[in-house]
PDB file of C-alpha atoms in Angstrom:
ATOM      1  CA  MET A   1       6.747   8.431  -8.724  1.00 55.00           C
ATOM      2  CA  ARG A   2       8.866  10.235  -5.776  1.00 61.00           C
ATOM      3  CA  VAL A   3       7.258   8.717  -2.394  1.00 60.00           C
ATOM      4  CA  ASP A   4       8.689  11.735  -0.156  1.00 68.00           C
ATOM      5  CA  ARG A   5       7.002  10.681   3.095  1.00 76.00           C
ATOM      6  CA  PHE A   6       7.222   7.457   4.928  1.00 75.00           C
ATOM      7  CA  ILE A   7       4.057   5.757   6.964  1.00 74.00           C
ATOM      8  CA  ARG A   8       5.338   3.572   9.410  1.00 77.00           C
ATOM      9  CA  ILE A   9       3.435   0.710  10.570  1.00 74.00           C
ATOM     10  CA  THR A  10       4.945   0.438  14.923  1.00 80.00           C
ATOM     11  CA  LYS A  11       2.369  -2.299  15.065  1.00 82.00           C
ATOM     12  CA  GLY A  12       0.918  -3.897  12.529  1.00 78.00           C
ATOM     13  CA  LEU A  13      -2.191  -3.742  10.321  1.00 76.00           C
ATOM     14  CA  ASP A  14      -4.159  -6.532   8.592  1.00 80.00           C
ATOM     15  CA  ILE A  15      -5.667  -4.966   5.990  1.00 80.00           C
ATOM     16  CA  LYS A  16      -9.396  -6.543   4.742  1.00 83.00           C
ATOM     17  CA  LEU A  17      -9.209  -7.571   1.468  1.00 81.00           C
ATOM     18  CA  LYS A  18     -13.439  -8.621  -0.929  1.00 85.00           C
ATOM     19  CA  GLY A  19     -12.433 -10.563  -4.083  1.00 84.00           C
ATOM     20  CA  SER A  20      -9.934 -11.534  -5.459  1.00 82.00           C
ATOM     21  CA  PRO A  21      -6.815 -10.266  -7.355  1.00 78.00           C
ATOM     22  CA  GLN A  22      -7.285  -8.856 -11.050  1.00 81.00           C
ATOM     23  CA  LEU A  23      -5.109 -11.602 -13.471  1.00 84.00           C
ATOM     24  CA  ILE A  24      -1.921 -11.302 -12.408  1.00 81.00           C
ATOM     25  CA  ARG A  25       0.870 -10.399 -16.322  1.00 82.00           C
ATOM     26  CA  THR A  26       3.938 -10.775 -16.889  1.00 85.00           C
ATOM     27  CA  ALA A  27       6.298  -8.708 -16.297  1.00 82.00           C
ATOM     28  CA  TYR A  28       8.724  -7.486 -19.007  1.00 83.00           C
ATOM     29  CA  THR A  29      12.979  -7.638 -18.332  1.00 83.00           C
ATOM     30  CA  SER A  30      15.070  -5.260 -19.344  1.00 82.00           C
ATOM     31  CA  PRO A  31      19.099  -6.624 -20.047  1.00 82.00           C
ATOM     32  CA  LYS A  32      20.006  -3.095 -18.466  1.00 82.00           C
ATOM     33  CA  VAL A  33      18.752  -1.245 -15.571  1.00 81.00           C
ATOM     34  CA  ALA A  34      20.363   1.957 -14.131  1.00 82.00           C
ATOM     35  CA  ILE A  35      20.569   2.886  -9.911  1.00 82.00           C
ATOM     36  CA  THR A  36      21.973   7.292  -9.280  1.00 80.00           C
ATOM     37  CA  PRO A  37      22.187   8.001  -6.534  1.00 76.00           C
ATOM     38  CA  PRO A  38      19.483   9.900  -6.215  1.00 80.00           C
ATOM     39  CA  ASP A  39      17.095   6.569  -5.617  1.00 81.00           C
ATOM     40  CA  PHE A  40      19.147   6.282  -2.287  1.00 80.00           C
ATOM     41  CA  LYS A  41      18.499   9.802  -0.410  1.00 81.00           C
ATOM     42  CA  TRP A  42      19.541   7.816   2.858  1.00 84.00           C
ATOM     43  CA  ILE A  43      23.213   6.552   1.633  1.00 84.00           C
ATOM     44  CA  THR A  44      25.787   8.152   0.128  1.00 85.00           C
ATOM     45  CA  PRO A  45      26.662   5.427  -1.352  1.00 84.00           C
ATOM     46  CA  GLN A  46      30.171   3.866  -2.771  1.00 86.00           C
ATOM     47  CA  LEU A  47      30.633   1.540  -5.612  1.00 86.00           C
ATOM     48  CA  ILE A  48      32.115  -1.891  -5.691  1.00 89.00           C
ATOM     49  CA  ILE A  49      31.922  -3.050  -8.641  1.00 88.00           C
ATOM     50  CA  GLU A  50      33.051  -1.257 -12.418  1.00 88.00           C
ATOM     51  CA  GLU A  51      30.505   0.856 -14.022  1.00 83.00           C
ATOM     52  CA  GLY A  52      29.176  -1.660 -17.096  1.00 83.00           C
ATOM     53  CA  ALA A  53      30.285  -4.711 -14.938  1.00 87.00           C
ATOM     54  CA  THR A  54      27.729  -7.293 -15.585  1.00 87.00           C
ATOM     55  CA  VAL A  55      25.942  -8.827 -12.397  1.00 87.00           C
ATOM     56  CA  ARG A  56      24.666 -10.717 -11.782  1.00 87.00           C
ATOM     57  CA  VAL A  57      20.545 -11.206  -9.437  1.00 86.00           C
ATOM     58  CA  GLY A  58      22.573 -11.029  -5.444  1.00 89.00           C
ATOM     59  CA  ASP A  59      25.588  -9.467  -6.092  1.00 90.00           C
ATOM     60  CA  SER A  60      26.626  -6.379  -3.827  1.00 88.00           C
ATOM     61  CA  LEU A  61      26.671  -3.369  -6.202  1.00 87.00           C
ATOM     62  CA  PHE A  62      27.810  -0.537  -3.350  1.00 87.00           C
ATOM     63  CA  ILE A  63      28.117   0.315   0.568  1.00 87.00           C
ATOM     64  CA  ALA A  64      27.080   3.068   2.351  1.00 86.00           C
ATOM     65  CA  LYS A  65      30.381   4.896   3.030  1.00 83.00           C
ATOM     66  CA  GLU A  66      29.186   5.954   6.352  1.00 80.00           C
ATOM     67  CA  ASN A  67      28.576   2.991   7.662  1.00 78.00           C
ATOM     68  CA  PRO A  68      30.901   0.903   5.934  1.00 69.00           C
ATOM     69  CA  LYS A  69      30.356  -3.471   6.614  1.00 70.00           C
TER      70      LYS A  69
END
């Protein structure tokens, strides 16, 4: 599902909900995931790791070509 609209909230929003949350289910995990350039339409990514490399949680995958900090 792609969202082409952005809703910007500037001063915060307090949404009061009644009731309790539904049952929380266990998320499925996968040994492989993919990231593609259309996932980040507002930047031009430049990879800083090799394709197919093993990464850990928190590892940087790419930097923005426009702002390489």
